[in-house]
Coordinates of C-alpha atoms in Angstrom, one line a residue:
Chain A
X664 CA 172.5 182.1 44.9
X665 CA 171.2 182.8 41.6
X666 CA 168.3 181.3 40.1
X667 CA 170.6 178.1 39.3
X668 CA 171.9 177.8 43.0
X669 CA 168.4 177.6 44.5
X670 CA 167.9 173.8 44.2
X671 CA 170.9 173.2 46.7
X672 CA 169.9 175.8 49.0
X673 CA 166.4 174.7 49.2
X674 CA 167.5 171.4 50.2
X675 CA 169.8 172.7 52.7
X676 CA 167.1 174.9 54.4
X677 CA 164.3 172.3 54.3
X678 CA 166.2 169.6 55.9
X679 CA 166.2 165.9 55.3
X680 CA 163.3 163.9 53.9
X681 CA 163.1 161.0 56.3
X682 CA 160.7 163.0 58.6
X683 CA 158.0 163.7 56.1
X684 CA 154.6 164.0 58.1
X685 CA 151.8 161.4 57.5
X686 CA 149.9 162.0 54.4
X687 CA 153.2 163.5 52.5
X688 CA 154.8 160.9 50.2
X689 CA 157.6 163.1 48.6
X690 CA 158.8 166.4 50.6
X691 CA 161.1 169.1 49.1
X692 CA 163.9 168.2 46.8
X693 CA 162.1 166.9 43.7
X694 CA 160.3 168.9 41.3
X695 CA 157.2 168.8 43.1
X696 CA 155.9 167.6 46.5
X697 CA 153.6 164.9 46.7
X698 CA 150.8 164.1 49.0
X699 CA 148.9 161.0 49.6
X700 CA 146.4 160.3 46.4
X701 CA 149.0 161.5 44.2
X702 CA 148.3 165.2 44.4
X703 CA 151.6 167.0 43.4
X704 CA 152.4 170.8 43.9
X705 CA 155.0 173.0 43.3
X706 CA 155.8 176.6 43.4
X707 CA 157.8 178.9 41.2
X708 CA 158.9 182.6 41.9
X709 CA 159.9 184.9 39.3
X710 CA 161.5 188.2 39.8
X711 CA 162.0 191.1 37.7
X712 CA 165.6 191.8 37.4
X713 CA 166.8 188.4 38.0
X714 CA 164.5 186.0 36.0
X715 CA 163.5 188.7 33.3
X716 CA 163.9 192.2 32.5
X717 CA 160.9 194.2 31.8
X718 CA 162.2 195.8 28.8
X719 CA 162.6 192.4 27.2
X720 CA 159.0 191.1 27.8
X721 CA 155.4 192.5 27.3
X722 CA 153.6 192.0 30.8
X723 CA 151.5 189.5 29.0
X724 CA 154.9 187.5 28.5
X725 CA 155.9 187.9 31.7
X726 CA 152.6 186.2 33.1
X727 CA 152.8 183.4 30.5
X728 CA 156.5 182.6 31.1
X729 CA 156.2 182.4 34.8
X730 CA 153.1 180.1 34.5
X731 CA 154.7 177.8 31.8
X732 CA 157.7 177.8 34.0
X733 CA 156.0 176.5 36.9
X734 CA 153.8 174.1 34.9
X735 CA 156.9 172.7 33.9
X736 CA 157.4 171.4 37.1
X737 CA 154.1 169.1 36.7
X738 CA 155.5 167.7 33.6
X739 CA 158.7 166.6 35.3
X740 CA 156.6 164.5 37.5
X741 CA 154.4 163.2 34.6
X742 CA 151.4 164.5 36.3
X743 CA 148.2 166.1 34.9
X744 CA 147.5 170.0 35.8
X745 CA 144.5 170.6 38.1
X746 CA 145.0 174.4 38.3
X747 CA 147.1 177.2 39.3
X748 CA 147.5 180.1 42.1
X749 CA 149.1 183.5 40.6
X750 CA 150.2 185.8 43.0
X751 CA 151.5 189.2 41.7
X752 CA 153.1 192.2 43.2
X753 CA 153.7 195.3 41.1
X754 CA 154.4 198.9 41.2
X755 CA 156.6 201.2 39.4
X756 CA 157.0 200.4 35.9
X757 CA 160.2 200.8 33.7
X758 CA 160.4 201.5 30.2
X759 CA 158.1 199.4 27.9
X760 CA 159.3 196.3 26.1
X761 CA 161.4 197.0 22.9
X762 CA 158.8 195.7 20.7
X763 CA 156.3 198.3 21.8
X764 CA 158.8 201.6 21.6
X765 CA 155.7 204.0 22.4
X766 CA 155.1 202.4 25.8
X767 CA 157.6 205.0 27.2
X768 CA 158.5 205.6 30.9
X769 CA 155.6 204.9 33.3
X770 CA 157.1 205.3 36.6
X771 CA 154.5 206.4 39.2
X772 CA 151.9 204.3 38.4
X773 CA 148.1 205.2 39.3
X774 CA 145.8 202.3 40.6
X775 CA 144.1 202.0 37.0
X776 CA 147.7 201.8 35.5
X777 CA 148.3 199.2 38.1
X778 CA 145.1 197.2 37.6
X779 CA 145.7 197.4 33.7
X780 CA 149.3 196.1 34.2
X781 CA 148.1 193.3 36.4
X782 CA 145.2 192.3 33.8
X783 CA 147.7 192.0 31.2
X784 CA 150.3 189.6 33.4
X785 CA 147.2 187.7 34.4
X786 CA 146.2 187.6 30.8
X787 CA 149.3 185.9 29.9
X788 CA 149.2 183.6 33.0
X789 CA 145.7 182.5 31.9
X790 CA 146.8 181.7 28.4
X791 CA 149.4 179.4 29.7
X792 CA 146.9 177.7 31.8
X793 CA 144.1 177.5 29.3
X794 CA 146.8 175.6 27.0
X795 CA 147.1 172.7 29.5
X796 CA 143.2 172.8 30.1
X797 CA 143.2 174.4 33.7
X798 CA 142.3 177.5 35.1
X799 CA 143.4 180.3 37.6
X800 CA 142.0 178.9 41.2
X801 CA 143.2 182.0 43.0
X802 CA 145.9 184.1 44.1
X803 CA 147.0 187.3 45.6
X804 CA 147.9 191.0 44.3
X805 CA 149.5 193.5 46.1
X806 CA 151.6 196.7 45.5
X807 CA 155.4 196.3 45.3
X808 CA 157.8 199.0 46.1
X809 CA 159.8 198.3 43.1
X810 CA 160.2 194.9 41.0
X811 CA 157.3 193.1 39.4
X812 CA 157.1 189.6 41.3
X813 CA 154.9 186.9 40.1
X814 CA 154.7 183.6 42.2
X815 CA 152.8 180.6 40.5
X816 CA 151.8 177.5 42.3
X817 CA 150.7 174.5 40.3
X818 CA 148.6 171.7 41.4
X819 CA 148.2 168.4 39.5
X820 CA 147.5 164.5 40.0
X821 CA 149.9 161.9 39.1
X822 CA 148.7 158.2 39.0
X823 CA 152.5 157.3 39.5
X824 CA 154.6 160.5 39.8
X825 CA 158.1 160.0 38.1
X826 CA 160.8 161.1 40.5
X827 CA 164.3 162.4 40.0
X828 CA 165.6 159.3 42.0
X829 CA 165.1 156.4 40.0
X830 CA 167.9 156.2 37.5
X831 CA 170.3 153.2 37.6
X832 CA 173.4 152.5 35.9
X833 CA 173.5 151.6 32.2
X834 CA 170.2 153.5 31.8
X835 CA 170.0 155.7 28.7
X836 CA 169.6 159.5 29.3
X837 CA 167.3 161.3 26.6
X838 CA 165.9 164.9 25.9
X839 CA 162.7 166.2 24.2
X840 CA 163.1 169.1 21.7
X841 CA 166.0 171.3 20.9
X842 CA 167.9 173.1 23.6
X843 CA 169.8 176.6 23.9
X844 CA 167.4 178.6 22.3
X845 CA 166.1 180.4 25.4
X846 CA 169.8 181.2 26.2
X847 CA 170.3 182.3 22.6
X848 CA 167.4 185.0 23.1
X849 CA 169.2 186.3 26.3
X850 CA 172.3 186.8 24.4
X851 CA 170.6 188.8 21.8
X852 CA 168.9 191.2 24.4
X853 CA 172.3 191.3 26.2
X854 CA 173.7 192.3 23.1
X855 CA 171.0 195.2 22.6
X856 CA 169.5 193.2 19.8
X857 CA 165.7 192.2 19.9
X858 CA 165.2 188.3 19.4
X859 CA 162.2 187.2 17.2
X860 CA 160.7 184.2 16.2
X861 CA 161.6 180.8 17.6
X862 CA 164.4 182.3 19.8
X863 CA 162.1 184.8 21.6
X864 CA 159.2 182.4 21.9
X865 CA 161.5 180.1 23.6
X866 CA 162.5 182.4 26.3
X867 CA 159.1 184.5 26.4
X868 CA 156.5 181.6 25.6
X869 CA 157.9 178.4 26.7
X870 CA 155.8 175.1 26.2
X871 CA 155.9 172.8 29.2
X872 CA 156.3 169.3 28.1
X873 CA 153.1 168.0 30.0
X874 CA 151.5 166.3 27.3
X875 CA 154.8 164.7 26.4
X876 CA 155.5 163.6 29.7
X877 CA 152.4 161.9 29.9
X878 CA 152.6 160.3 26.5
X879 CA 156.1 158.8 27.3
X880 CA 155.3 157.8 30.7
X881 CA 152.3 155.7 29.6
X882 CA 154.6 153.8 26.8
X883 CA 158.1 153.7 28.2
X884 CA 159.4 152.7 31.7
X885 CA 160.9 156.0 32.7
X886 CA 163.2 155.6 35.6
X887 CA 163.8 159.3 36.3
X888 CA 162.7 162.6 35.3
X889 CA 163.4 166.4 35.3
X890 CA 162.7 169.5 33.5
X891 CA 165.7 171.6 32.1
X892 CA 165.4 174.8 33.9
X893 CA 169.2 175.0 34.8
X894 CA 170.8 173.9 31.5
X895 CA 171.0 170.4 30.5
X896 CA 174.6 170.0 32.1
X897 CA 173.3 171.1 35.4
X898 CA 170.0 169.3 35.3
X899 CA 171.5 166.0 34.3
X900 CA 173.6 166.5 37.2
X901 CA 170.6 167.1 39.5
X902 CA 169.2 163.6 38.0
X903 CA 172.4 161.9 39.0
X904 CA 172.9 163.5 42.2
X905 CA 169.4 162.4 43.2
X906 CA 170.2 158.7 42.2
X907 CA 173.7 158.7 43.7
X908 CA 175.3 158.2 40.3
X909 CA 176.7 160.0 37.4
X910 CA 175.5 161.0 33.9
X911 CA 177.9 161.1 31.1
X912 CA 176.8 163.3 28.3
X913 CA 177.8 162.9 24.8
X914 CA 178.5 166.4 23.8
X915 CA 178.3 165.5 19.9
X916 CA 174.6 164.5 20.3
X917 CA 173.2 167.5 22.1
X918 CA 170.3 168.7 20.0
X919 CA 171.2 172.3 19.6
X920 CA 168.3 174.6 18.5
X921 CA 168.6 175.3 14.7
X922 CA 168.1 178.9 15.4
X923 CA 171.1 179.3 17.2
X924 CA 173.2 179.9 14.1
X925 CA 172.2 183.3 14.0
X926 CA 173.7 184.0 17.7
X927 CA 176.6 182.2 18.1
X928 CA 180.1 183.8 17.6
X929 CA 182.2 182.3 14.8
X930 CA 183.8 179.3 15.7
X931 CA 181.7 179.1 19.0
X932 CA 180.2 175.4 19.6
X933 CA 176.5 175.0 19.4
X934 CA 176.3 171.9 21.6
X935 CA 178.7 173.2 24.3
X936 CA 176.4 176.6 24.1
X937 CA 173.2 174.5 24.6
X938 CA 174.4 172.6 27.2
X939 CA 175.1 175.2 29.5
X940 CA 171.8 177.2 28.1
X941 CA 169.4 178.3 30.7
X942 CA 165.7 177.8 30.7
X943 CA 164.6 175.4 27.9
X944 CA 161.9 173.6 29.8
X945 CA 162.5 170.4 27.7
X946 CA 162.4 167.2 29.8
X947 CA 165.6 165.0 30.6
X948 CA 165.0 161.5 31.8
X949 CA 166.6 158.0 32.1
X950 CA 165.2 154.7 30.6
X951 CA 166.6 151.2 30.6
X952 CA 168.6 150.5 27.7
X953 CA 166.6 149.9 24.2
X954 CA 163.2 150.6 25.6
X955 CA 162.8 154.0 23.9
X956 CA 164.0 153.5 20.2
X957 CA 160.7 152.2 18.9
X958 CA 158.7 155.2 20.2
X959 CA 161.0 158.0 18.8
X960 CA 159.4 158.2 15.4
X961 CA 155.6 157.9 16.8
X962 CA 156.8 160.6 19.5
X963 CA 158.1 163.1 16.8
X964 CA 155.0 162.3 14.7
X965 CA 152.6 163.5 17.6
X966 CA 154.6 166.2 18.8
X967 CA 156.8 167.6 16.0
X968 CA 160.0 167.7 18.3
X969 CA 162.8 165.3 18.2
X970 CA 163.6 163.0 20.9
X971 CA 167.4 162.6 21.5
X972 CA 169.7 160.2 23.2
X973 CA 172.4 162.4 24.8
X974 CA 174.3 160.0 27.0
X975 CA 174.0 157.2 29.8
X976 CA 173.9 156.7 33.6
X977 CA 177.5 155.7 34.8
Chain B
X181 CA 145.7 199.0 45.2
X182 CA 147.1 198.6 48.7
X183 CA 147.1 195.6 50.7
X184 CA 143.5 196.4 51.3
X185 CA 142.4 197.0 47.8
X186 CA 143.3 193.5 46.8
X187 CA 140.0 192.0 47.2
X188 CA 138.0 193.6 44.9
X189 CA 140.8 193.9 42.2
X190 CA 141.4 190.1 42.2
X191 CA 137.9 189.5 41.8
X192 CA 137.6 191.9 38.6
X193 CA 140.6 190.3 37.4
X194 CA 139.8 186.7 37.9
X195 CA 136.2 187.0 36.1
X196 CA 132.9 185.7 37.0
X197 CA 132.9 182.2 39.0
X198 CA 130.2 180.6 37.0
X199 CA 132.7 179.1 34.5
X200 CA 134.4 177.2 37.0
X201 CA 136.2 174.0 35.3
X202 CA 135.2 170.5 36.4
X203 CA 136.5 169.5 39.8
X204 CA 136.5 173.0 41.4
X205 CA 133.7 173.8 43.7
X206 CA 134.9 177.4 44.8
X207 CA 137.2 179.9 42.6
X208 CA 138.6 183.0 43.2
X209 CA 136.8 185.2 45.6
X210 CA 136.4 183.4 48.8
X211 CA 139.2 182.8 51.3
X212 CA 140.4 179.6 49.7
X213 CA 139.7 177.9 46.3
X214 CA 137.9 174.7 46.7
X215 CA 138.6 171.6 44.8
X216 CA 136.3 168.5 44.7
X217 CA 136.8 166.3 47.8
X218 CA 137.4 169.3 50.1
X219 CA 140.9 170.2 49.3
X220 CA 141.1 173.9 49.9
X221 CA 144.1 176.2 48.7
X222 CA 145.3 179.9 49.2
X223 CA 148.4 182.0 48.4
X224 CA 149.5 185.0 50.5
X225 CA 152.2 187.4 49.1
X226 CA 153.9 189.5 51.7
X227 CA 156.3 192.2 50.2
X228 CA 158.8 194.3 52.2
X229 CA 158.0 197.8 52.4
X230 CA 154.5 197.2 51.8
X231 CA 153.2 194.7 54.3
X232 CA 156.0 195.2 56.8
X233 CA 159.2 197.2 57.2
X234 CA 162.4 195.0 57.6
X235 CA 163.7 197.4 60.6
X236 CA 160.5 196.4 62.4
X237 CA 160.9 192.6 62.5
X238 CA 163.6 189.9 62.9
X239 CA 163.8 187.8 59.7
X240 CA 162.2 184.8 61.9
X241 CA 159.3 186.9 62.5
X242 CA 158.9 187.9 58.9
X243 CA 158.7 184.1 58.1
X244 CA 156.3 183.5 60.9
X245 CA 154.0 186.2 60.3
X246 CA 153.7 185.8 56.3
X247 CA 153.0 181.9 57.4
X248 CA 150.5 182.6 60.0
X249 CA 148.8 185.1 57.5
X250 CA 148.4 182.4 54.9
X251 CA 147.2 179.8 57.5
X252 CA 144.6 182.2 58.5
X253 CA 142.9 181.8 54.9
X254 CA 142.3 178.1 56.2
X255 CA 140.7 179.1 59.5
X256 CA 138.4 181.4 57.5
X257 CA 137.2 178.1 55.5
X258 CA 137.3 176.1 58.7
X259 CA 139.5 173.7 57.2
X260 CA 142.4 171.5 58.4
X261 CA 145.9 172.5 57.4
X262 CA 147.9 169.9 55.4
X263 CA 151.1 171.8 54.3
X264 CA 152.7 175.1 53.1
X265 CA 154.7 175.9 50.2
X266 CA 157.1 178.9 50.9
X267 CA 158.7 180.8 48.2
X268 CA 161.5 183.3 49.0
X269 CA 163.2 186.2 47.2
X270 CA 166.0 188.1 49.1
X271 CA 168.9 190.1 48.2
X272 CA 170.0 193.3 49.7
X273 CA 169.5 193.9 53.5
X274 CA 168.7 197.0 55.2
X275 CA 169.4 197.9 58.9
X276 CA 168.5 195.0 61.3
X277 CA 165.2 195.3 63.4
X278 CA 165.3 197.7 66.3
X279 CA 165.3 195.1 68.7
X280 CA 169.0 194.1 67.6
X281 CA 170.8 197.3 67.5
X282 CA 174.2 195.6 66.7
X283 CA 173.0 194.2 63.3
X284 CA 174.3 197.3 61.4
X285 CA 173.9 197.8 57.9
X286 CA 174.5 194.8 55.5
X287 CA 173.9 195.9 52.2
X288 CA 176.0 193.8 49.8
X289 CA 175.3 190.2 51.1
X290 CA 177.3 187.5 50.4
X291 CA 175.8 184.1 49.3
X292 CA 176.6 182.9 53.0
X293 CA 174.8 186.0 54.4
X294 CA 171.6 185.2 52.0
X295 CA 171.6 181.6 52.9
X296 CA 171.7 182.6 56.7
X297 CA 168.8 185.2 56.2
X298 CA 167.0 182.8 54.1
X299 CA 167.1 180.2 57.0
X300 CA 166.2 182.4 59.7
X301 CA 163.0 183.4 57.7
X302 CA 162.5 179.7 57.1
X303 CA 162.6 178.9 60.7
X304 CA 160.3 181.4 61.4
X305 CA 157.9 180.0 58.5
X306 CA 158.4 176.5 60.0
X307 CA 157.6 177.5 63.5
X308 CA 154.1 178.7 62.5
X309 CA 153.5 175.6 60.5
X310 CA 154.7 173.4 63.4
X311 CA 152.2 175.3 65.5
X312 CA 149.5 173.7 63.4
X313 CA 150.8 170.4 63.1
X314 CA 152.2 170.7 59.4
X315 CA 155.3 170.8 57.6
X316 CA 156.9 172.9 54.7
X317 CA 156.2 170.9 51.5
X318 CA 158.3 172.7 49.3
X319 CA 158.7 176.2 47.7
X320 CA 161.2 178.3 46.0
X321 CA 164.1 180.4 46.7
X322 CA 165.8 183.2 44.7
X323 CA 167.6 186.1 44.7
X324 CA 165.9 189.5 44.9
X325 CA 167.1 192.9 43.4
X326 CA 165.9 194.7 46.4
X327 CA 163.0 194.1 48.8
X328 CA 162.4 190.5 50.8
X329 CA 159.5 188.9 49.2
X330 CA 157.6 185.6 50.7
X331 CA 154.7 184.0 49.2
X332 CA 153.2 181.4 51.2
X333 CA 150.6 179.0 49.7
X334 CA 148.6 176.8 52.3
X335 CA 146.8 173.5 51.5
X336 CA 144.2 172.1 53.7
X337 CA 141.1 169.8 53.6
X338 CA 137.6 170.9 54.9
X339 CA 134.6 168.5 55.3
X340 CA 132.2 171.2 54.7
X341 CA 134.3 174.6 54.0
X342 CA 132.4 177.6 55.1
X343 CA 132.1 180.0 52.7
X344 CA 131.7 183.8 52.9
X345 CA 128.4 183.9 50.8
X346 CA 126.0 182.4 53.7
X347 CA 124.9 185.1 56.0
X348 CA 121.2 185.7 56.2
X349 CA 119.2 188.6 57.3
X350 CA 118.9 188.4 61.2
X351 CA 121.9 186.3 61.7
X352 CA 124.0 187.5 64.5
X353 CA 127.8 188.4 63.7
X354 CA 130.4 187.5 66.2
X355 CA 134.4 187.9 66.5
X356 CA 136.7 186.2 68.2
X357 CA 139.5 187.6 70.4
X358 CA 140.5 191.3 70.7
X359 CA 140.7 193.7 68.1
X360 CA 143.3 196.5 67.2
X361 CA 146.6 195.6 68.6
X362 CA 148.4 194.9 65.5
X363 CA 147.4 198.5 64.3
X364 CA 148.5 199.7 67.7
X365 CA 152.0 198.2 67.1
X366 CA 152.2 199.9 63.6
X367 CA 151.5 203.2 65.1
X368 CA 154.2 202.6 67.8
X369 CA 156.7 201.8 64.8
X370 CA 155.3 204.8 62.7
X371 CA 156.1 207.1 65.9
X372 CA 159.6 205.8 66.2
X373 CA 158.7 203.6 69.2
X374 CA 159.3 200.1 69.7
X375 CA 156.0 197.8 70.6
X376 CA 156.7 195.1 73.0
X377 CA 154.6 192.1 74.7
X378 CA 150.9 191.6 73.4
X379 CA 151.2 194.6 70.8
X380 CA 154.4 193.3 69.1
X381 CA 153.2 189.7 69.1
X382 CA 149.8 190.5 67.6
X383 CA 152.0 192.0 64.7
X384 CA 154.9 189.7 64.2
X385 CA 153.5 186.3 65.6
X386 CA 149.8 186.4 64.8
X387 CA 147.8 183.2 65.7
X388 CA 145.6 181.9 62.9
X389 CA 142.5 180.7 64.6
X390 CA 142.4 177.3 63.0
X391 CA 141.4 175.4 66.0
X392 CA 138.9 177.8 67.2
X393 CA 137.3 177.6 63.5
X394 CA 137.3 174.1 63.6
X395 CA 135.6 173.9 67.0
X396 CA 133.2 176.4 66.4
X397 CA 132.2 174.8 62.9
X398 CA 131.5 171.3 64.9
X399 CA 129.2 173.1 67.4
X400 CA 127.2 176.1 65.8
X401 CA 125.7 176.3 62.3
X402 CA 128.0 178.8 61.0
X403 CA 126.6 180.6 57.9
X404 CA 129.4 182.6 56.9
X405 CA 132.9 183.0 58.0
X406 CA 135.9 185.4 57.1
X407 CA 139.2 186.3 58.9
X408 CA 140.0 189.8 59.6
X409 CA 142.9 191.0 57.5
X410 CA 141.5 194.3 56.5
X411 CA 139.8 195.4 59.7
X412 CA 136.5 194.4 60.8
X413 CA 134.6 197.3 59.3
X414 CA 136.2 196.2 56.0
X415 CA 135.9 192.4 56.2
X416 CA 132.6 192.6 57.7
X417 CA 131.6 194.4 54.7
X418 CA 133.1 191.6 52.6
X419 CA 130.9 189.1 54.4
X420 CA 127.8 191.2 53.5
X421 CA 128.8 191.9 50.0
X422 CA 129.3 188.2 49.4
X423 CA 125.8 187.5 50.5
X424 CA 124.1 190.3 48.9
X425 CA 123.3 192.2 52.3
X426 CA 124.5 194.5 54.8
X427 CA 126.1 194.0 58.3
X428 CA 125.2 196.3 61.0
X429 CA 128.0 196.6 63.8
X430 CA 127.5 198.1 67.1
X431 CA 130.4 200.2 67.9
X432 CA 130.1 199.8 71.5
X433 CA 130.4 196.0 71.5
X434 CA 133.8 196.0 69.4
X435 CA 136.4 194.3 71.7
X436 CA 139.0 196.6 71.5
X437 CA 142.4 194.9 72.7
X438 CA 143.4 196.0 76.4
X439 CA 147.0 196.8 75.3
X440 CA 145.8 199.6 73.1
X441 CA 145.7 202.0 76.2
X442 CA 149.3 202.6 75.8
X443 CA 148.8 203.4 72.1
X444 CA 145.8 205.8 71.7
X445 CA 145.8 209.5 72.0
X446 CA 144.0 211.3 74.6
X447 CA 140.2 211.1 73.8
X448 CA 140.8 208.8 71.0
X449 CA 138.0 206.0 70.6
X450 CA 139.3 202.4 71.1
X451 CA 136.6 200.8 69.4
X452 CA 136.9 203.0 66.3
X453 CA 140.5 202.4 66.2
X454 CA 139.9 198.8 66.4
X455 CA 137.2 198.6 63.9
X456 CA 139.6 200.2 60.9
X457 CA 142.6 198.3 62.4
X458 CA 144.4 196.0 60.2
X459 CA 145.5 192.4 60.2
X460 CA 144.0 190.9 63.5
X461 CA 143.7 187.4 61.9
X462 CA 140.7 187.0 64.2
X463 CA 137.6 185.3 62.8
X464 CA 134.3 187.2 62.0
X465 CA 131.3 185.0 61.4
X466 CA 127.5 185.1 61.1
X467 CA 125.4 182.6 62.9
X468 CA 121.3 182.1 63.2
X469 CA 120.1 183.8 66.4
X470 CA 120.5 182.6 69.8
X471 CA 122.7 179.5 68.5
X472 CA 126.0 180.5 69.9
X473 CA 125.2 182.0 73.5
X474 CA 125.6 178.6 75.2
X475 CA 129.1 178.2 73.7
X476 CA 130.6 181.6 74.8
X477 CA 131.8 180.1 78.0
X478 CA 133.0 176.8 77.0
X479 CA 134.9 178.6 73.8
X480 CA 136.7 181.1 76.3
X481 CA 137.4 178.3 78.6
X482 CA 139.0 176.2 75.9
X483 CA 141.0 178.9 74.1
X484 CA 141.2 181.8 76.8
X485 CA 140.1 184.4 74.2
X486 CA 136.7 186.1 74.1
X487 CA 133.7 185.7 71.7
X488 CA 131.7 188.8 71.2
X489 CA 128.5 189.5 69.3
X490 CA 129.4 192.8 67.3
X491 CA 126.3 193.2 65.2
X492 CA 123.7 191.7 63.0
X493 CA 122.9 191.0 59.4
X494 CA 120.5 193.4 57.9

């Protein structure tokens, strides 16, 4: 039941969708719940020691990353963000991140230490919100007996939310951006090295593809949409499972991140590495054949990331 | 920065309210944020070892209590509940609760153990939702390196949300129900005893006063409203601070819970104990003089709990 297994267990836990109460259009199982009127809402819990290690990230990066990950669920519905609620639990502090070697070991925090730490995390969460034009609306703050915990709930609005369920046989499957850099950063940390540049950024400061999703949904009849948080191989499978069909990925067309060259072992396949790579927060979506081609260049001009056809629905 | 100190620190963290973005009527600092159209939202994070001990509560009670506590923030705005999002992190498990001595020590959970534990917690959360006629709309589920963590976000709607800020000098201050039983239960656990009956129930299965708040707000011009989560003394202070005045409590009129008799030390004052007692989740509110008296009996007839005048705004 690691981060990757949550999807299936949540569905099992929360029961069938058919008994949704009045006022709820989509319940558990998609990226967000959808209420009457197009209000969408989603929660994302990040846990020290599971989703990140404290010596990998600064407190500000912890806040930014958790919030960006939650906002990515709005992108996965093609929703406009309205606001976020950030709940935080913190207590003991491990060694500082490797990029600030002076931080030392700070176990046994005073209230002032905790407040300062909370404000750093909050600053990062705020920055991720501000990038999308929203604010933190509230939240909770409490002591933790150990790990730092941050839960971010995002609220948005979608005129016509794009679900996971609409893919049809013959649809093309596309992804935004490059994949695998976040997994590449984790590999470096696990080797005792410190990722920098694009590799670090893709793990520590990921960019939810909210504007990209809105842009695409205004121009192309997107049939189903998901954000890549478990790796393309896993999430394309979720897309297929939700629609009751299968996605055939073409490994040779996977857009492996160029910065991976510095990470891979000799002879290791970058496409395979990227397919199984964790939290890219890029979008994966299905469109009817030949509906997207004309928009590939305008998309790249607008957002400076590629749009790549990676397979089809079978 | 224990549970009680969160209020002040959150306010400090989240900055002044004057720069609320468009579409946000009330930001951080009240019990819920309020969006245009009367949508209210609040988050509540409960942490093992801080808000509860695992050997005090069954997993189902953990879920019920955390959800009821979050729902109580809707009562504090006189809002109708719409739904909840429940995020859960769990991993290692301590000894079972004292009421099931056969549970033993279950450290080193398998995935099946974790799923079973998660479903128990979820069942309790569901029960608290169903009591208010709502459902769990979504959430998150992940592994924890240690403590059980549950974050509950509640969504509601309020035609005219009652804030903390409206109390005026001369207003009467009232509370619903009896106070102190939750603190009484904690004292018993801390003594190594096991609370039962009303004492246990008030800690493990608290009742958010949602219907009571709606009933009152339809009949009485409530000027300000808060739920009692830090003890009446603390929360009446929050009410006063929000309005820029003071609340004078009459200690002799505090409705100490009858079940406290079994808990107090010889000579200990039940009113004083109740004033400082933790999470009662009763309501504390201010009304103009002589506007509530005629409703005291009808309220008690409807809800079978008292309504007590405990002081005034000075």
